[in-house]
mmCIF file of C-alpha atoms (C1' of nucleotides) and ligand atoms in Angstrom:
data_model
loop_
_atom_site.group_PDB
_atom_site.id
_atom_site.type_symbol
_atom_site.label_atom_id
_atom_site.label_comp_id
_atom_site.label_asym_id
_atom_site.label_seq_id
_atom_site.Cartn_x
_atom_site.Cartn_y
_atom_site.Cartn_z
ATOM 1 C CA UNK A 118 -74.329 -91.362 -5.902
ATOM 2 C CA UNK A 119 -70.779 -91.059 -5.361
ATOM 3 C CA UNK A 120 -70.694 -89.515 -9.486
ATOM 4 C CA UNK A 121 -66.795 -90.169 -8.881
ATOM 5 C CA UNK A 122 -64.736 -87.705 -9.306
ATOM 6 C CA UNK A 123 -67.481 -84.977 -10.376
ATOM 7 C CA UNK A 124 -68.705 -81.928 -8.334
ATOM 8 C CA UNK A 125 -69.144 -83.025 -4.623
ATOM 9 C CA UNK A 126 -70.140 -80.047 -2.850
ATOM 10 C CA UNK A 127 -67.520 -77.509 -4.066
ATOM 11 C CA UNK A 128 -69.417 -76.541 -7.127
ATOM 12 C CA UNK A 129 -72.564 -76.231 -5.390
ATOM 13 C CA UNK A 130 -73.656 -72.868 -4.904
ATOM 14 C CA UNK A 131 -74.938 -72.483 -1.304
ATOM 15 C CA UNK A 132 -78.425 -71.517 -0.662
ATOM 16 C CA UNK A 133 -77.659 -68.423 0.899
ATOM 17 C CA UNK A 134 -77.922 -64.794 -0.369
ATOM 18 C CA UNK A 135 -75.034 -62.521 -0.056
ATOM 19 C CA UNK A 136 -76.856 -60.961 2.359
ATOM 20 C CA UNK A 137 -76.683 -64.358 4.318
ATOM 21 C CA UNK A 138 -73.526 -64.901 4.036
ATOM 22 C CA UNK A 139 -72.162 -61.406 4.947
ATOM 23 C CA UNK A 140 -74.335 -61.424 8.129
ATOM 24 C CA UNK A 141 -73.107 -65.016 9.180
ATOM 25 C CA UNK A 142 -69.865 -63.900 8.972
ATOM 26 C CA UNK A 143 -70.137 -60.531 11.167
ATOM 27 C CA UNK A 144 -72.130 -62.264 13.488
ATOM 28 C CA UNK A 145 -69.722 -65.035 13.614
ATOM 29 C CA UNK A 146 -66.569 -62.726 14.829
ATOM 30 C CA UNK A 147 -66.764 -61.547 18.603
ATOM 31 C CA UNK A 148 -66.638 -57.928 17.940
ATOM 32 C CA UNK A 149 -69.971 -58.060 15.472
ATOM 33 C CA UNK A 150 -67.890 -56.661 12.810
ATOM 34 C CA UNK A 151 -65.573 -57.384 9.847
ATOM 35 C CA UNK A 152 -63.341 -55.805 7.672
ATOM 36 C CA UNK A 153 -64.173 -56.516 3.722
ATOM 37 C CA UNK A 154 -60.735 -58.814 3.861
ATOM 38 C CA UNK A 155 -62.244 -60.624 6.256
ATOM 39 C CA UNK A 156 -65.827 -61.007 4.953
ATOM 40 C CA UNK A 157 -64.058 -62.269 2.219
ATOM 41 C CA UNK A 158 -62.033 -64.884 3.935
ATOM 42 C CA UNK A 159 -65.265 -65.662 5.705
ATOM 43 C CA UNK A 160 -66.944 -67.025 3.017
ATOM 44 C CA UNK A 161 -64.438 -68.149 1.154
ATOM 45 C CA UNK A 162 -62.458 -70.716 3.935
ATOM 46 C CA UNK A 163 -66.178 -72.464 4.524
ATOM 47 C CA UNK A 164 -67.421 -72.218 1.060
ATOM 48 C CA UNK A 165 -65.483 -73.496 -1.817
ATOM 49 C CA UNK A 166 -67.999 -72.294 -4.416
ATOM 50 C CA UNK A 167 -66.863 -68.858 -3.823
ATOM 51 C CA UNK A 168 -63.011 -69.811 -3.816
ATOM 52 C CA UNK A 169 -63.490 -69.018 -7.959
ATOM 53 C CA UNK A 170 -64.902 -66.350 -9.817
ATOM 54 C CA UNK A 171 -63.975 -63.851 -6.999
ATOM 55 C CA UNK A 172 -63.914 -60.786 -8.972
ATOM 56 C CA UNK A 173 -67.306 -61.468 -9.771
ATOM 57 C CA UNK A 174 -69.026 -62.195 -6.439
ATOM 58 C CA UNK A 175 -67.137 -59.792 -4.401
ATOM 59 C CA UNK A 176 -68.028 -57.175 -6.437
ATOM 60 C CA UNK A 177 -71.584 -58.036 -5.790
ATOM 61 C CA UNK A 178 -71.207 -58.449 -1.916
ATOM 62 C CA UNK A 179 -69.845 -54.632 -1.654
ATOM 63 C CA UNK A 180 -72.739 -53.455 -3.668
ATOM 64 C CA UNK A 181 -75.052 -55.561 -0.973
ATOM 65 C CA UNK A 182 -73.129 -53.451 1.352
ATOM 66 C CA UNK A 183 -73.138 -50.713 0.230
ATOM 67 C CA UNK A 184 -76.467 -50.809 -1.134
ATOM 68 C CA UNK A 185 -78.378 -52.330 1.505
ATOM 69 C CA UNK A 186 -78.824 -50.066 4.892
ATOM 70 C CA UNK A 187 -78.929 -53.013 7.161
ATOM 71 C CA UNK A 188 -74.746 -53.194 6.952
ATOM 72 C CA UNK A 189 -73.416 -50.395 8.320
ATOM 73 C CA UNK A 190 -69.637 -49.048 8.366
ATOM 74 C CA UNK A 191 -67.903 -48.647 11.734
ATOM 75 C CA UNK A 192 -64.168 -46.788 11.397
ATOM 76 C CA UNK A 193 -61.356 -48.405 12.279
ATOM 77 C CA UNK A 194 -59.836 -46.761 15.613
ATOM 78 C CA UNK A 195 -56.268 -45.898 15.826
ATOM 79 C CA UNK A 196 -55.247 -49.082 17.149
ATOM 80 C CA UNK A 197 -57.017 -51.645 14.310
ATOM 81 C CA UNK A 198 -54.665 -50.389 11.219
ATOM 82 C CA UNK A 199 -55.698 -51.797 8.527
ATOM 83 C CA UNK A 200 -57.991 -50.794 4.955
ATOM 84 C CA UNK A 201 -60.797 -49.713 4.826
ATOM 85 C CA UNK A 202 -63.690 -49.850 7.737
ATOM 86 C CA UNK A 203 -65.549 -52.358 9.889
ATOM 87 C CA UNK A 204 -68.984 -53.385 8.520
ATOM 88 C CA UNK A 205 -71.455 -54.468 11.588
ATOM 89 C CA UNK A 206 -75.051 -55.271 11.529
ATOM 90 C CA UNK A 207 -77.398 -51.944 12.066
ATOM 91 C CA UNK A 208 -78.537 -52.421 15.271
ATOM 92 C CA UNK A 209 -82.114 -53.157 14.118
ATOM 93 C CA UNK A 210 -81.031 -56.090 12.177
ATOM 94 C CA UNK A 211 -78.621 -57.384 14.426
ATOM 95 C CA UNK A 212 -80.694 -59.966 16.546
ATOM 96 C CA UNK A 213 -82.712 -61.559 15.076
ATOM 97 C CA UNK A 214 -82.372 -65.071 15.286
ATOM 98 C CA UNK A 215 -83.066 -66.002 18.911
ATOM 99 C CA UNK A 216 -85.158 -63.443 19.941
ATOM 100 C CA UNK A 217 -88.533 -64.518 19.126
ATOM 101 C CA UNK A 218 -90.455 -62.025 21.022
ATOM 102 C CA UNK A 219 -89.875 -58.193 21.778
ATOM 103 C CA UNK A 220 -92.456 -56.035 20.633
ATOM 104 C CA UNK A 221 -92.648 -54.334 18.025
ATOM 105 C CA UNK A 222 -93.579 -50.740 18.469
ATOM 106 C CA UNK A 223 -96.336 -49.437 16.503
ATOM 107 C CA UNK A 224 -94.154 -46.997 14.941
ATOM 108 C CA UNK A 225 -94.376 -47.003 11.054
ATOM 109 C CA UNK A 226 -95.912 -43.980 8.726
ATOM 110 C CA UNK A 227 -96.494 -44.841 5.641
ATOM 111 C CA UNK A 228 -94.379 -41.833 4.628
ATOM 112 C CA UNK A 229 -93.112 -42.499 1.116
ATOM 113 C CA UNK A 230 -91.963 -45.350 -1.205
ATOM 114 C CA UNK A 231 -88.747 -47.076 -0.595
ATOM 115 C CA UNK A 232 -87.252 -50.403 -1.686
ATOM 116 C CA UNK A 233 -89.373 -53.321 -0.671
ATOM 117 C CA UNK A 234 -88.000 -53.730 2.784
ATOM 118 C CA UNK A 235 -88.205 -50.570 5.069
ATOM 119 C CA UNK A 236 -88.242 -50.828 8.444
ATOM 120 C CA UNK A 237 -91.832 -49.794 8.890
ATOM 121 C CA UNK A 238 -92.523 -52.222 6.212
ATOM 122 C CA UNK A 239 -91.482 -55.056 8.544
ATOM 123 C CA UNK A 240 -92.685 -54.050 11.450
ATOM 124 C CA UNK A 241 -95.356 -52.008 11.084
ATOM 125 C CA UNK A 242 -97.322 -54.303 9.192
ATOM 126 C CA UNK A 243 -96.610 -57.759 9.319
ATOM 127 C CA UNK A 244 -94.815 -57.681 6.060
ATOM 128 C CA UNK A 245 -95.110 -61.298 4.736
ATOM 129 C CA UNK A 246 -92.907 -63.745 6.071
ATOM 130 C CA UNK A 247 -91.882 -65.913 3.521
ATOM 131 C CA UNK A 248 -92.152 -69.595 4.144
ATOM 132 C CA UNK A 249 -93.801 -68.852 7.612
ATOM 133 C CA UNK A 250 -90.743 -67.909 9.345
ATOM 134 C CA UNK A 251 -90.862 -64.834 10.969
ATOM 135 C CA UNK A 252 -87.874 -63.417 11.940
ATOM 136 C CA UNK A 253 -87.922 -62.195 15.338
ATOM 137 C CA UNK A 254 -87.060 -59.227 16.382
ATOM 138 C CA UNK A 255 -87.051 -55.432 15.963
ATOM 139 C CA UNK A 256 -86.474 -53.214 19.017
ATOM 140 C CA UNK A 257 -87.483 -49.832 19.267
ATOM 141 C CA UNK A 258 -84.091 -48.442 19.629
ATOM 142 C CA UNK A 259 -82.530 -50.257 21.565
ATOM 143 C CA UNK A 260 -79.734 -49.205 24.100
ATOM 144 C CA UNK A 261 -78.522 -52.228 24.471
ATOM 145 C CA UNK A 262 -77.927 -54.568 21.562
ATOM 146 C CA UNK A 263 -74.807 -55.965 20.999
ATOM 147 C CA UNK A 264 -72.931 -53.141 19.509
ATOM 148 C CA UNK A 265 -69.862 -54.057 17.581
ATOM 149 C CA UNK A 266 -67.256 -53.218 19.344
ATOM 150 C CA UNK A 267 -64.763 -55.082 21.241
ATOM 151 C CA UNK A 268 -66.109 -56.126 24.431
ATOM 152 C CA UNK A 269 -68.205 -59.213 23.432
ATOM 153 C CA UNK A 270 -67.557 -62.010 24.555
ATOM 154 C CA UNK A 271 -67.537 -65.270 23.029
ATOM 155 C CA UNK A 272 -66.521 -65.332 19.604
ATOM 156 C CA UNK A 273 -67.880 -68.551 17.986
ATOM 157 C CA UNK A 274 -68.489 -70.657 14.929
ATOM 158 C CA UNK A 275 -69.775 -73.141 13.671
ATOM 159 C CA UNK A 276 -68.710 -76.226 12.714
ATOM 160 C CA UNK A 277 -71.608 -77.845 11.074
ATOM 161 C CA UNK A 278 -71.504 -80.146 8.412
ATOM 162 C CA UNK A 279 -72.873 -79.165 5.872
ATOM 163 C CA UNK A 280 -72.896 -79.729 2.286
ATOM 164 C CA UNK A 281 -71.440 -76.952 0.933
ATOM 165 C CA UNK A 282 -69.640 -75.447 4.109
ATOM 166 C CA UNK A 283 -66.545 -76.012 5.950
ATOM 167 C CA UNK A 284 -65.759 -75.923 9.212
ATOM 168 C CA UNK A 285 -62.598 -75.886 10.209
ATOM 169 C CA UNK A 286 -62.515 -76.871 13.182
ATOM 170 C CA UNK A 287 -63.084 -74.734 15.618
ATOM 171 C CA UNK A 288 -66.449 -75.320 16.810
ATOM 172 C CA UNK A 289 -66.569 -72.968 20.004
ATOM 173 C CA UNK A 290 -69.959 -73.836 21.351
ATOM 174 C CA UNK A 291 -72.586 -71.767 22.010
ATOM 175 C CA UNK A 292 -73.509 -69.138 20.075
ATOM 176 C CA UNK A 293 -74.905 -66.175 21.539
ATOM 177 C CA UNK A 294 -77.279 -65.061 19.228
ATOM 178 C CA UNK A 295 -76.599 -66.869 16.086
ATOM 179 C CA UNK A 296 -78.900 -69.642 15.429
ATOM 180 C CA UNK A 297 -79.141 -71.806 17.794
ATOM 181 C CA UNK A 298 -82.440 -72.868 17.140
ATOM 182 C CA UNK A 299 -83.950 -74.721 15.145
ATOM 183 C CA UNK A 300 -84.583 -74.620 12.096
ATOM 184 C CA UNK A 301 -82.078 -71.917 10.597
ATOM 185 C CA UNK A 302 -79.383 -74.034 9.044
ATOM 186 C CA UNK A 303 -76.804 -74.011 10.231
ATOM 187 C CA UNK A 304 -76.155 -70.783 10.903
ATOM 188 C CA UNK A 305 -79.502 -69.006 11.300
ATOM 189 C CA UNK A 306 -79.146 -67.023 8.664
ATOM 190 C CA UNK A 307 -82.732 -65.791 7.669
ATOM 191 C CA UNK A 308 -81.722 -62.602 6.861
ATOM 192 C CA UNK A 309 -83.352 -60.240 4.686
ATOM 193 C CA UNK A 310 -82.105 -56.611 3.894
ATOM 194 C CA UNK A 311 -84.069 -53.850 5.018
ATOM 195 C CA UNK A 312 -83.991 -51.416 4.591
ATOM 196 C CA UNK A 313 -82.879 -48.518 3.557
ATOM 197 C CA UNK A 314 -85.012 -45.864 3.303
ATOM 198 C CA UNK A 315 -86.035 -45.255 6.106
ATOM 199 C CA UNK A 316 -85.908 -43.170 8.541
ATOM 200 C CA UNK A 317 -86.500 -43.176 12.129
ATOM 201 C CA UNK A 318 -84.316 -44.862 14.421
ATOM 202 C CA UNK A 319 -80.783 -43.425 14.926
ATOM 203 C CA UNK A 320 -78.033 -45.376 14.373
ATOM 204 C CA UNK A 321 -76.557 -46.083 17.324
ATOM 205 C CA UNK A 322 -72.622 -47.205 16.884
ATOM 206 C CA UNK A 323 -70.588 -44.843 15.442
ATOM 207 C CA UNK A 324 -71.421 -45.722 12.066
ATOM 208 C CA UNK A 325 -69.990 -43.311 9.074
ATOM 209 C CA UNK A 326 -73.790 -42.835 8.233
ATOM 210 C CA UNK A 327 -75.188 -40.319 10.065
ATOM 211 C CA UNK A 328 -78.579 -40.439 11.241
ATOM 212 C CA UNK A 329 -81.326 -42.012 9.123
ATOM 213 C CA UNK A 330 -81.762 -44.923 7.221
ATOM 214 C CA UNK A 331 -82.788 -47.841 8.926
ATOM 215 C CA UNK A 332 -82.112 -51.402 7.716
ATOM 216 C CA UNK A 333 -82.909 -54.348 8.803
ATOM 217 C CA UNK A 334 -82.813 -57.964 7.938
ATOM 218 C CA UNK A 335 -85.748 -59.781 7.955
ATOM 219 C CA UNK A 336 -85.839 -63.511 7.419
ATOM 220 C CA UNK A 337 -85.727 -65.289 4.209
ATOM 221 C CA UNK A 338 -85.142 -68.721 3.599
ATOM 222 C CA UNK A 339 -82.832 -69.727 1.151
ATOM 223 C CA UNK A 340 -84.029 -73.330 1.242
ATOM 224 C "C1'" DG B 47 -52.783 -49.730 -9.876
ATOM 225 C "C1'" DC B 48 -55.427 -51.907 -6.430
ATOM 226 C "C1'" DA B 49 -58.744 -52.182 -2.561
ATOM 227 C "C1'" DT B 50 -62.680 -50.301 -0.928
ATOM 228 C "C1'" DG B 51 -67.193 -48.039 -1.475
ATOM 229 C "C1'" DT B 52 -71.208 -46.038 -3.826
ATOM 230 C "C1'" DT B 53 -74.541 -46.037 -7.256
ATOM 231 C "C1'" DT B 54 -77.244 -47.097 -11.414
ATOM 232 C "C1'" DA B 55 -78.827 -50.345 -14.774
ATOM 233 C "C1'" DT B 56 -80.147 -54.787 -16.417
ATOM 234 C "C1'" DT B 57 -81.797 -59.392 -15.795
ATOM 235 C "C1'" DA B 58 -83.564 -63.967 -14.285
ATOM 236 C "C1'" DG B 59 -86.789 -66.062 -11.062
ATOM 237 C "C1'" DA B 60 -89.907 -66.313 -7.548
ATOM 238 C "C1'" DA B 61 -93.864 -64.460 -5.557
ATOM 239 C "C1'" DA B 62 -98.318 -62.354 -5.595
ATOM 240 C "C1'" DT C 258 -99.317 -60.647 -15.702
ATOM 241 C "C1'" DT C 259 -96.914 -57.359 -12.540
ATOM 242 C "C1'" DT C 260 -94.189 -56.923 -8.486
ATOM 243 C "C1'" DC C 261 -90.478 -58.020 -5.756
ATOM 244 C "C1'" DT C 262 -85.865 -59.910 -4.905
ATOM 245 C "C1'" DA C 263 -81.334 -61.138 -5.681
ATOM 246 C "C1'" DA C 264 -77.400 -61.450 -8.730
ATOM 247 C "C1'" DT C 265 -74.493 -59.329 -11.841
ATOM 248 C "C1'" DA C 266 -72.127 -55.733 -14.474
ATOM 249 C "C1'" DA C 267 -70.172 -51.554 -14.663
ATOM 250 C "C1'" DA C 268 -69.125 -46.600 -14.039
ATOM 251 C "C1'" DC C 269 -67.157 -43.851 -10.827
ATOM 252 C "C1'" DA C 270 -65.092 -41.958 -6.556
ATOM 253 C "C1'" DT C 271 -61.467 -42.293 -2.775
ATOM 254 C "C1'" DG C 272 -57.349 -43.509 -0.491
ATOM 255 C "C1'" DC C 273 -53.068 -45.711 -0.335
HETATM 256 MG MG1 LIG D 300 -74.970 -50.147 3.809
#
DNA sequence: GCATGTTTATTAGAAA
DNA sequence: TTTCTAATAAACATGC
């Protein structure tokens, strides 16, 4: 199969949404949030499909951003100069690899239309899992979810091999709530946008939104 | 001008 | 088929 010389894996477009990608690579950094820059980098030092056509793609990652609720934009503090603002996981979205159990609260009121994935959509009614997985997790409003900020601990990554990734190296070793399981790829990156639209839980960091709009990820897998 | 964000529109595919 | 999802393009708004 060695096709000499012809695409190996760089060509190879990775089986993972944007939405994938740009949660693996928050997750992936200790503080639970990235600059665009670094998003960027992210995706681009362990994926070689994306080192090309960058105008392209990166214009569609800020409008998965932007558009979807479940990224959320922290501001930079005094002492992180730098352009333009931290994007973190909402806090509903943020675990939800790992966590298989948690209750769900009963919330949800049908109130009004909104994009396919609203939070009450996922957990009020069991949504529909694609391909059986079930992603894992949605707190009420959680006080305590790893909030993006610097205090984490361990930062980690991955160092899987995997056809279209690269690792460089650094393979840190435990995760704390990446993947770690089983069956997520390598990174366990079910994720599904939310959300947006809804409203009922606050956000919690210190997000540029205000109040409303809840995203979420929910699981999808790529492959 | 460029980087970063936001938003609307269109489209191909998969799912229901 | 219609619905839903993700990708893409593009207009536009800020801020440096
Ligand atoms: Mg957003």
């Amino acid at each position: 199969m060695p096709r000499p010389g012809r695409n190996t894996y760089s060509d190879q477009k990775p089986p993972y949404s944007y939405i994938s990608l740009t949660a693996m690579a928050i997750q992936s950094s200790p503080e639970k949030m990235l600059p665009l820059s670094e998003i960027y980098k992210f995706i681009m030092d362990r994926f070689p499909y994306y080192r090309e056509n960058t105008q392209r793609w990166q214009n569609s990652l800020r409008h998965n951003l932007s558009f979807n609720d479940c990224f959320i934009k922290i501001p930079r503090r005094p002492d992180q100069p730098g352009k333009g603002s931290f994007w973190a996981l909402h806090p509903s979205c943020g675990d939800m690899f790992e966590n298989m159990s948690t209750y769900n609260l009963g919330v949800s009121q049908p109130s009004s239309f909104k994009h396919p994935f609203a939070i009450e959509n996922i957990i009020a009614r069991e949504y529909k899992m694609p391909g059986g997985l079930a992603f894992s997790t949605m707190q009420p409003m959680p006080a305590a979810y790893p909030l993006p900020n610097q205090l984490t601990t361990v930062g980690s990554s991955i160092g899987t091999g995997w056809p279209h990734m690269y690792s460089s190296g650094m393979i840190d070793t435990a995760t704390p709530i990446s993947m770690a399981s089983s069956e997520y790829g390598a990174y366990g990156v079910p994720i599904k946008p939310l959300c947006h639209g809804g409203q009922t839980l606050p956000a919690i960091p210190v997000p540029i939104k205000p109040p409303s709009a809840v995203p979420s990820l929910a699981s999808r897998l790529p492959s």
